[in-house]
CSV table of C-alpha atoms in Angstrom, one decimal:
chain,number,residue,atom,x,y,z
R,1,UNK,CA,0.0,0.0,0.0
R,2,UNK,CA,1.4,3.4,-1.0
R,3,UNK,CA,2.1,6.0,1.7
R,4,UNK,CA,-0.3,8.9,1.5
R,5,UNK,CA,1.0,12.4,0.9
R,6,UNK,CA,0.8,15.2,3.4
R,7,UNK,CA,-2.3,17.2,2.9
R,8,UNK,CA,-2.4,20.9,2.5
R,9,UNK,CA,0.9,21.3,0.7
R,10,UNK,CA,1.5,22.5,-2.7
R,11,UNK,CA,3.6,19.6,-3.8
R,12,UNK,CA,3.5,15.9,-2.8
R,13,UNK,CA,6.4,15.0,-0.4
R,14,UNK,CA,7.1,11.3,0.2
R,15,UNK,CA,7.1,10.3,3.9
R,16,UNK,CA,10.3,9.4,5.7
R,17,UNK,CA,10.4,5.9,7.1
R,18,UNK,CA,11.9,5.1,10.6
R,19,UNK,CA,14.4,2.9,9.0
R,20,UNK,CA,15.7,5.6,6.7
R,21,UNK,CA,16.0,8.0,9.7
R,22,UNK,CA,18.0,5.5,11.7
R,23,UNK,CA,20.3,4.4,9.0
R,24,UNK,CA,21.0,7.9,7.6
R,25,UNK,CA,21.5,10.4,10.4
R,26,UNK,CA,21.4,14.0,9.4
R,27,UNK,CA,24.4,16.3,9.4
R,28,UNK,CA,25.4,18.0,12.7
R,29,UNK,CA,24.1,21.5,13.4
R,30,UNK,CA,26.2,24.4,12.3
R,31,UNK,CA,28.8,25.9,14.7
R,32,UNK,CA,27.6,28.9,16.8
R,33,UNK,CA,23.8,28.1,16.5
R,34,UNK,CA,21.6,28.9,19.5
R,35,UNK,CA,18.7,26.7,20.6
R,36,UNK,CA,16.2,29.5,20.2
R,37,UNK,CA,17.2,29.9,16.5
R,38,UNK,CA,17.0,26.2,15.8
R,39,UNK,CA,13.3,25.7,16.7
R,40,UNK,CA,12.1,24.7,13.3
R,41,UNK,CA,8.6,23.1,13.3
R,42,UNK,CA,7.0,21.2,10.4
R,43,UNK,CA,3.6,22.4,9.0
R,44,UNK,CA,1.9,19.6,10.9
R,45,UNK,CA,3.1,20.9,14.4
R,46,UNK,CA,6.0,18.4,14.9
R,47,UNK,CA,9.6,19.5,14.7
R,48,UNK,CA,11.6,18.6,11.7
R,49,UNK,CA,14.5,16.2,11.9
R,50,UNK,CA,17.1,18.9,11.6
R,51,UNK,CA,15.3,21.0,14.2
R,52,UNK,CA,15.0,18.1,16.6
R,53,UNK,CA,18.7,17.4,16.3
R,54,UNK,CA,19.6,21.0,16.8
R,55,UNK,CA,17.5,21.2,20.0
R,56,UNK,CA,19.7,18.5,21.6
R,57,UNK,CA,22.7,20.1,23.3
R,58,UNK,CA,26.0,18.2,23.9
R,59,UNK,CA,26.7,17.0,27.5
R,60,UNK,CA,30.3,18.3,27.2
R,61,UNK,CA,29.2,21.8,26.6
R,62,UNK,CA,26.9,21.7,29.7
R,63,UNK,CA,29.7,20.3,31.8
R,64,UNK,CA,32.1,23.0,30.6
R,65,UNK,CA,29.5,25.7,31.6
R,66,UNK,CA,29.2,24.2,35.1
R,67,UNK,CA,33.0,24.0,35.5
R,68,UNK,CA,33.3,27.6,34.5
R,69,UNK,CA,30.7,28.6,37.0
R,70,UNK,CA,32.5,26.8,39.8
R,71,UNK,CA,35.9,28.3,38.8
R,72,UNK,CA,34.5,31.8,39.0
R,73,UNK,CA,33.0,31.1,42.4
R,74,UNK,CA,36.3,29.7,43.7
R,75,UNK,CA,38.2,32.7,42.4
R,76,UNK,CA,35.7,35.1,43.9
R,77,UNK,CA,36.1,33.3,47.3
R,78,UNK,CA,39.9,33.4,47.1
R,79,UNK,CA,39.8,37.1,46.2
R,80,UNK,CA,37.5,37.9,49.2
R,81,UNK,CA,39.7,35.9,51.6
R,82,UNK,CA,42.8,37.6,50.4
R,83,UNK,CA,41.2,41.0,50.8
R,84,UNK,CA,40.1,40.2,54.3
R,85,UNK,CA,43.6,38.9,55.2
R,86,UNK,CA,45.2,42.0,53.8
R,87,UNK,CA,42.9,44.2,55.8
R,88,UNK,CA,43.7,42.2,59.0
R,89,UNK,CA,47.4,42.6,58.4
R,90,UNK,CA,47.1,46.3,57.8
R,91,UNK,CA,45.2,46.6,61.0
R,92,UNK,CA,47.8,44.6,62.9
R,93,UNK,CA,50.7,46.7,61.5
R,94,UNK,CA,48.8,49.9,62.4
R,95,UNK,CA,48.4,48.6,66.0
R,96,UNK,CA,52.1,47.8,66.3
R,97,UNK,CA,53.1,51.2,64.9
R,98,UNK,CA,50.8,52.9,67.4
R,99,UNK,CA,52.2,50.8,70.3
R,100,UNK,CA,55.8,51.4,69.2
R,101,UNK,CA,55.1,55.2,68.9
R,102,UNK,CA,53.5,55.2,72.4
R,103,UNK,CA,56.5,53.3,73.9
R,104,UNK,CA,59.0,55.6,72.1
R,105,UNK,CA,57.2,58.7,73.5
R,106,UNK,CA,57.6,57.3,77.0
R,107,UNK,CA,61.3,56.4,76.2
R,108,UNK,CA,61.9,60.0,75.2
R,109,UNK,CA,60.5,61.3,78.5
R,110,UNK,CA,63.2,59.4,80.4
R,111,UNK,CA,66.0,61.1,78.5
R,112,UNK,CA,68.1,63.7,80.3
R,113,UNK,CA,68.8,67.1,78.8
R,114,UNK,CA,72.1,67.1,76.9
R,115,UNK,CA,72.4,63.3,76.6
R,116,UNK,CA,75.4,62.4,74.5
R,117,UNK,CA,75.3,59.9,71.6
R,118,UNK,CA,73.1,59.5,68.6
R,119,UNK,CA,72.8,55.7,68.6
R,120,UNK,CA,69.8,53.8,69.8
R,121,UNK,CA,71.8,52.3,72.6
R,122,UNK,CA,72.6,55.7,74.0
R,123,UNK,CA,69.0,56.9,73.9
R,124,UNK,CA,67.3,53.8,75.3
R,125,UNK,CA,68.4,52.1,78.6
R,126,UNK,CA,66.1,49.1,78.8
R,127,UNK,CA,65.5,46.2,76.5
R,128,UNK,CA,61.8,47.2,75.9
R,129,UNK,CA,62.8,50.8,75.1
R,130,UNK,CA,65.5,49.7,72.8
R,131,UNK,CA,63.1,47.4,71.0
R,132,UNK,CA,60.5,50.2,70.7
R,133,UNK,CA,63.1,52.6,69.4
R,134,UNK,CA,64.3,50.1,66.8
R,135,UNK,CA,60.7,49.4,65.6
R,136,UNK,CA,60.1,53.1,65.3
R,137,UNK,CA,63.2,53.6,63.2
R,138,UNK,CA,62.3,50.7,60.9
R,139,UNK,CA,65.1,48.4,62.1
R,140,UNK,CA,64.4,44.8,62.7
R,141,UNK,CA,64.2,44.0,66.5
R,142,UNK,CA,65.4,40.4,66.2
R,143,UNK,CA,68.4,41.0,68.4
R,144,UNK,CA,69.5,44.6,68.8
R,145,UNK,CA,72.6,43.9,70.7
R,146,UNK,CA,73.7,41.1,68.4
R,147,UNK,CA,73.0,43.3,65.3
R,148,UNK,CA,75.1,46.1,66.6
R,149,UNK,CA,77.8,43.7,67.7
R,150,UNK,CA,78.0,42.3,64.1
R,151,UNK,CA,78.3,45.8,62.7
R,152,UNK,CA,81.1,46.8,65.0
R,153,UNK,CA,83.1,43.6,64.6
R,154,UNK,CA,84.1,41.1,67.3
R,155,UNK,CA,87.5,40.2,68.7
R,156,UNK,CA,87.8,36.7,70.3
R,157,UNK,CA,90.5,36.2,72.9
R,158,UNK,CA,91.5,33.1,74.8
R,159,UNK,CA,93.0,33.5,78.3
R,160,UNK,CA,94.6,30.5,80.0
R,161,UNK,CA,96.6,30.2,83.3
R,162,UNK,CA,100.3,29.6,83.3
R,163,UNK,CA,100.1,27.4,86.4
R,164,UNK,CA,98.3,24.2,87.2
R,165,UNK,CA,95.1,25.6,88.6
R,166,UNK,CA,91.5,25.8,87.5
R,167,UNK,CA,90.6,29.2,85.9
R,168,UNK,CA,86.9,28.4,86.7
R,169,UNK,CA,87.7,28.9,90.4
R,170,UNK,CA,87.9,32.7,89.8
R,171,UNK,CA,85.1,34.9,90.9
R,172,UNK,CA,83.0,35.8,87.7
R,173,UNK,CA,82.2,39.3,89.1
R,174,UNK,CA,85.8,40.1,89.8
R,175,UNK,CA,86.9,38.8,86.4
R,176,UNK,CA,84.3,41.0,84.7
R,177,UNK,CA,85.5,44.1,86.6
R,178,UNK,CA,89.1,43.4,85.7
R,179,UNK,CA,88.3,43.0,82.0
R,180,UNK,CA,86.0,46.0,81.9
R,181,UNK,CA,88.8,48.1,83.5
R,182,UNK,CA,90.8,47.7,80.3
R,183,UNK,CA,88.1,49.3,78.1
R,184,UNK,CA,87.9,53.1,77.8
R,185,UNK,CA,84.5,53.0,76.0
R,186,UNK,CA,81.6,52.1,78.3
R,187,UNK,CA,79.2,51.9,75.3
R,188,UNK,CA,81.3,49.2,73.7
R,189,UNK,CA,81.9,47.5,77.0
R,190,UNK,CA,78.2,46.6,77.0
R,191,UNK,CA,78.8,44.2,74.1
R,192,UNK,CA,81.5,42.1,75.7
R,193,UNK,CA,80.9,38.4,76.5
R,194,UNK,CA,82.8,36.2,78.9
R,195,UNK,CA,82.8,32.4,79.0
R,196,UNK,CA,84.6,29.8,81.1
R,197,UNK,CA,85.5,26.5,79.4
R,198,UNK,CA,86.1,23.7,81.8
R,199,UNK,CA,87.5,21.2,79.3
R,200,UNK,CA,90.2,23.5,77.9
R,201,UNK,CA,90.6,25.4,81.3
R,202,UNK,CA,90.4,28.8,79.5
R,203,UNK,CA,88.5,32.0,79.7
R,204,UNK,CA,87.1,33.3,76.3
R,205,UNK,CA,86.5,37.1,75.9
R,206,UNK,CA,84.4,38.5,73.1
R,207,UNK,CA,84.7,42.2,72.7
R,208,UNK,CA,84.0,44.9,70.1
R,209,UNK,CA,86.5,47.4,71.4
R,210,UNK,CA,89.8,47.1,69.4
R,211,UNK,CA,91.7,49.0,72.1
R,212,UNK,CA,90.4,46.7,74.8
R,213,UNK,CA,91.4,43.7,72.7
R,214,UNK,CA,94.9,45.0,72.3
R,215,UNK,CA,95.1,45.6,76.1
R,216,UNK,CA,93.9,42.1,76.9
R,217,UNK,CA,96.4,40.6,74.5
R,218,UNK,CA,99.2,42.3,76.4
R,219,UNK,CA,98.1,40.8,79.7
R,220,UNK,CA,100.6,38.7,81.7
R,221,UNK,CA,98.6,38.6,84.9
R,222,UNK,CA,94.9,39.0,85.8
R,223,UNK,CA,94.5,41.2,88.9
R,224,UNK,CA,91.5,40.3,91.0
R,225,UNK,CA,90.9,40.9,94.8
R,226,UNK,CA,90.7,37.2,95.5
R,227,UNK,CA,93.7,36.2,93.3
R,228,UNK,CA,96.1,39.1,92.8
R,229,UNK,CA,98.6,38.8,90.0
R,230,UNK,CA,97.1,35.6,88.6
R,231,UNK,CA,99.6,34.6,85.8
R,232,UNK,CA,97.9,34.1,82.4
R,233,UNK,CA,98.8,33.9,78.7
R,234,UNK,CA,96.5,35.4,76.0
R,235,UNK,CA,96.2,34.7,72.3
R,236,UNK,CA,93.6,35.7,69.7
R,237,UNK,CA,91.1,33.2,68.4
R,238,UNK,CA,90.3,33.5,64.7
R,239,UNK,CA,86.7,34.6,64.0
R,240,UNK,CA,84.7,34.2,60.8
R,241,UNK,CA,86.8,36.9,59.0
R,242,UNK,CA,90.2,35.4,60.0
R,243,UNK,CA,92.3,32.3,59.2
R,244,UNK,CA,95.3,30.5,60.5
R,245,UNK,CA,98.4,29.0,58.9
R,246,UNK,CA,101.6,27.2,59.9
R,247,UNK,CA,105.2,27.6,58.7
R,248,UNK,CA,108.1,25.3,59.7
R,249,UNK,CA,111.9,25.4,60.2
R,250,UNK,CA,112.0,28.7,62.0
R,251,UNK,CA,114.3,29.7,64.8
R,252,UNK,CA,113.1,28.1,68.1
R,253,UNK,CA,112.5,30.2,71.2
R,254,UNK,CA,111.4,33.4,69.4
R,255,UNK,CA,108.7,35.5,71.2
R,256,UNK,CA,105.4,36.5,69.6
R,257,UNK,CA,106.5,40.1,69.3
R,258,UNK,CA,109.7,39.1,67.4
R,259,UNK,CA,107.7,36.7,65.1
R,260,UNK,CA,105.2,39.4,64.2
R,261,UNK,CA,108.1,41.7,63.3
R,262,UNK,CA,109.8,39.0,61.3
R,263,UNK,CA,106.8,37.9,59.3
R,264,UNK,CA,105.5,39.8,56.3
R,265,UNK,CA,102.9,39.2,53.6
R,266,UNK,CA,102.1,41.5,50.7
R,267,UNK,CA,98.4,40.6,50.3
R,268,UNK,CA,97.3,39.7,53.9
R,269,UNK,CA,98.0,41.3,57.3
R,270,UNK,CA,99.6,39.1,60.0
R,271,UNK,CA,97.6,39.7,63.1
R,272,UNK,CA,99.4,37.4,65.5
R,273,UNK,CA,102.1,34.7,65.5
R,274,UNK,CA,103.3,32.3,68.2
R,275,UNK,CA,105.6,29.3,68.3
R,276,UNK,CA,104.2,25.8,68.3
R,277,UNK,CA,106.3,23.3,70.2
R,278,UNK,CA,110.1,23.4,70.3
R,279,UNK,CA,111.0,22.4,66.7
R,280,UNK,CA,110.5,25.8,65.0
R,281,UNK,CA,106.9,25.6,63.9
R,282,UNK,CA,105.0,29.0,64.0
R,283,UNK,CA,101.2,29.4,64.1
R,284,UNK,CA,100.0,32.7,62.4
R,285,UNK,CA,96.7,34.4,62.4
R,286,UNK,CA,95.7,36.4,59.2
R,287,UNK,CA,93.2,39.1,58.6
R,288,UNK,CA,91.5,37.2,55.8
R,289,UNK,CA,89.1,34.2,55.4
R,290,UNK,CA,91.9,32.2,53.7
R,291,UNK,CA,95.6,32.2,54.5
R,292,UNK,CA,98.1,33.2,51.9
R,293,UNK,CA,100.2,30.7,50.1
R,294,UNK,CA,103.6,32.2,51.0
R,295,UNK,CA,104.9,34.6,53.7
R,296,UNK,CA,108.3,36.2,54.3
R,297,UNK,CA,110.2,35.2,57.4
R,298,UNK,CA,113.1,37.6,57.8
R,299,UNK,CA,112.8,38.1,54.0
R,300,UNK,CA,113.1,34.3,53.4
R,301,UNK,CA,110.1,32.9,51.5
R,302,UNK,CA,108.1,30.3,53.5
R,303,UNK,CA,105.3,28.1,52.3
R,304,UNK,CA,102.1,28.4,54.5
R,305,UNK,CA,100.2,25.2,55.4
R,306,UNK,CA,96.6,25.5,56.4
R,307,UNK,CA,96.2,25.0,60.1
R,308,UNK,CA,93.9,22.1,61.1
R,309,UNK,CA,93.3,22.0,64.8
R,310,UNK,CA,93.7,18.6,66.5
R,311,UNK,CA,92.2,17.3,69.6
R,312,UNK,CA,94.5,17.8,72.6
R,313,UNK,CA,94.8,15.3,75.5
R,314,UNK,CA,96.4,15.8,78.9
R,315,UNK,CA,99.1,13.3,79.9
R,316,UNK,CA,98.5,14.1,83.6
R,317,UNK,CA,94.8,13.5,84.0
R,318,UNK,CA,94.3,12.0,80.5
R,319,UNK,CA,91.3,14.3,79.9
R,320,UNK,CA,90.6,15.9,76.5
R,321,UNK,CA,90.8,19.6,75.7
R,322,UNK,CA,93.9,20.8,77.5
R,323,UNK,CA,97.6,20.1,78.0
R,324,UNK,CA,99.4,18.9,81.1
R,325,UNK,CA,101.0,22.3,81.8
R,326,UNK,CA,97.5,23.9,82.4
R,327,UNK,CA,95.9,20.8,83.9
R,328,UNK,CA,93.2,21.8,86.5
R,329,UNK,CA,93.5,18.6,88.5
R,330,UNK,CA,95.5,18.8,91.7
R,331,UNK,CA,96.8,15.2,91.5
R,332,UNK,CA,97.8,13.1,88.6
R,333,UNK,CA,95.5,10.3,87.5
R,334,UNK,CA,96.7,6.8,86.7
R,335,UNK,CA,96.0,5.7,83.1
R,336,UNK,CA,95.7,2.1,84.2
R,337,UNK,CA,93.2,2.1,87.1
R,338,UNK,CA,91.8,5.7,86.8
R,339,UNK,CA,92.7,6.6,90.4
R,340,UNK,CA,95.3,8.9,92.0
R,341,UNK,CA,98.3,7.2,93.7
R,342,UNK,CA,102.0,7.9,94.1
R,343,UNK,CA,103.1,4.8,92.0
R,344,UNK,CA,103.7,5.3,88.3
R,345,UNK,CA,101.3,3.5,85.9
R,346,UNK,CA,103.9,0.8,85.3
R,347,UNK,CA,103.8,-0.1,89.0
R,348,UNK,CA,100.1,0.3,89.5
R,349,UNK,CA,98.8,-1.9,92.4
R,350,UNK,CA,95.7,-2.7,90.3
R,351,UNK,CA,97.5,-3.4,87.0
R,352,UNK,CA,95.2,-6.3,86.1
R,353,UNK,CA,92.1,-4.1,86.2
R,354,UNK,CA,91.7,-1.5,83.4
R,355,UNK,CA,89.5,1.5,84.2
R,356,UNK,CA,89.1,4.8,82.3
R,357,UNK,CA,88.7,7.9,84.3
R,358,UNK,CA,87.2,9.9,81.4
R,359,UNK,CA,84.1,7.8,80.6
R,360,UNK,CA,84.1,5.8,83.9
R,361,UNK,CA,84.0,2.4,82.1
R,362,UNK,CA,86.1,-0.7,82.5
R,363,UNK,CA,88.0,-2.6,79.7
R,364,UNK,CA,90.2,0.2,78.3
R,365,UNK,CA,92.9,2.6,79.4
R,366,UNK,CA,92.5,6.4,79.8
R,367,UNK,CA,94.9,6.9,76.9
R,368,UNK,CA,92.9,4.8,74.5
R,369,UNK,CA,91.9,6.8,71.4
R,370,UNK,CA,88.7,4.7,71.1
R,371,UNK,CA,87.4,5.9,74.4
R,372,UNK,CA,83.8,7.1,74.0
R,373,UNK,CA,84.5,10.4,75.9
R,374,UNK,CA,87.4,11.2,73.7
R,375,UNK,CA,85.5,10.3,70.5
R,376,UNK,CA,82.7,12.6,71.6
R,377,UNK,CA,85.1,15.5,72.2
R,378,UNK,CA,86.8,15.0,68.8
R,379,UNK,CA,83.4,15.0,67.1
R,380,UNK,CA,82.5,18.3,68.7
R,381,UNK,CA,85.8,19.9,67.7
R,382,UNK,CA,85.3,18.7,64.1
R,383,UNK,CA,81.7,19.9,63.9
R,384,UNK,CA,82.7,23.3,65.3
R,385,UNK,CA,85.5,23.6,62.7
R,386,UNK,CA,83.2,22.6,59.8
R,387,UNK,CA,80.6,25.1,60.9
R,388,UNK,CA,83.1,28.0,61.0
R,389,UNK,CA,84.4,27.0,57.6
R,390,UNK,CA,80.9,26.9,56.1
R,391,UNK,CA,80.1,30.3,57.5
R,392,UNK,CA,83.3,31.6,56.0
R,393,UNK,CA,82.4,30.2,52.6
R,394,UNK,CA,78.9,31.5,52.7
R,395,UNK,CA,80.2,35.1,53.2
R,396,UNK,CA,82.6,35.1,50.3
């Protein structure tokens, strides 16, 4: 039976079967077409095939529209949170500036008329006032005293006794007064640091006053009320901007003053020199992070070897960190049994028993290099040397 034609049309149009629609899909809608423009309806009221296909939107386009909406929302939320955070920080900074200004005003009230000095340390007398003054000037208040000490430069000096006694037995207050008496600048005297080292039996002095450092280097005795004329020797310890080197085959027995006069370097200044041992070795301190390759010794060219500090052990008490000439122990310690007796170690009454006086363990002598206490001390010395070298390299 033939398919009837659609009534009401000027021409006869054959009907489209469902099989032809399935097997021959129409072409895709043109790019940029909107759904409102694609509503094409057949004369019978039903949409045409092309209009029906154009009304169907792709899922990927809808998903993209949803993703764009979420992205815009996230960006808006991030912008709002950033704005609120900025406003909070601005309010906090304003509060700090107001507090610093208030403290600085109170600091200025405590000043006396005609006060000398323009530095912050001259105008402020307490830590809180110094911090407020630094904040008001825009300087970081991380550590005011350390910052000013770094700008001025630090001299490190080591003081050790000439006799067999403990330097830690001195009164700290009396030692401070004796060291401060060598300084003519009381403002720089505020930056000095003193430290006792029990292992090496030394007193370390950190000062920013160059004149005070020169005076301490010339000390031969430390005068305190409890111990008048306490004999000491002083030498300068290299800081981050200094280095040390060794030369050999020099004249034994020369003093430090004679060695400084005899040594000369065209590129580096020789700050200090002292003999090492009795075989003609000389230890020098240079005003540079790296020692020179050569120096002149009485106009004779000498090759400089880098100085590598070694761990020192006492042959009297067998403790690490000091020598027997400055041993703080009153009596000698036996390396065999770890106790004090008049007999030498070869004639020790407890020769069969081995006891170490350093670590307090049995099974090894006090002179054994594998002692845990000596290994720990050597490790600390090595770590300190590596840390100083790394700081020197980072400041090149």
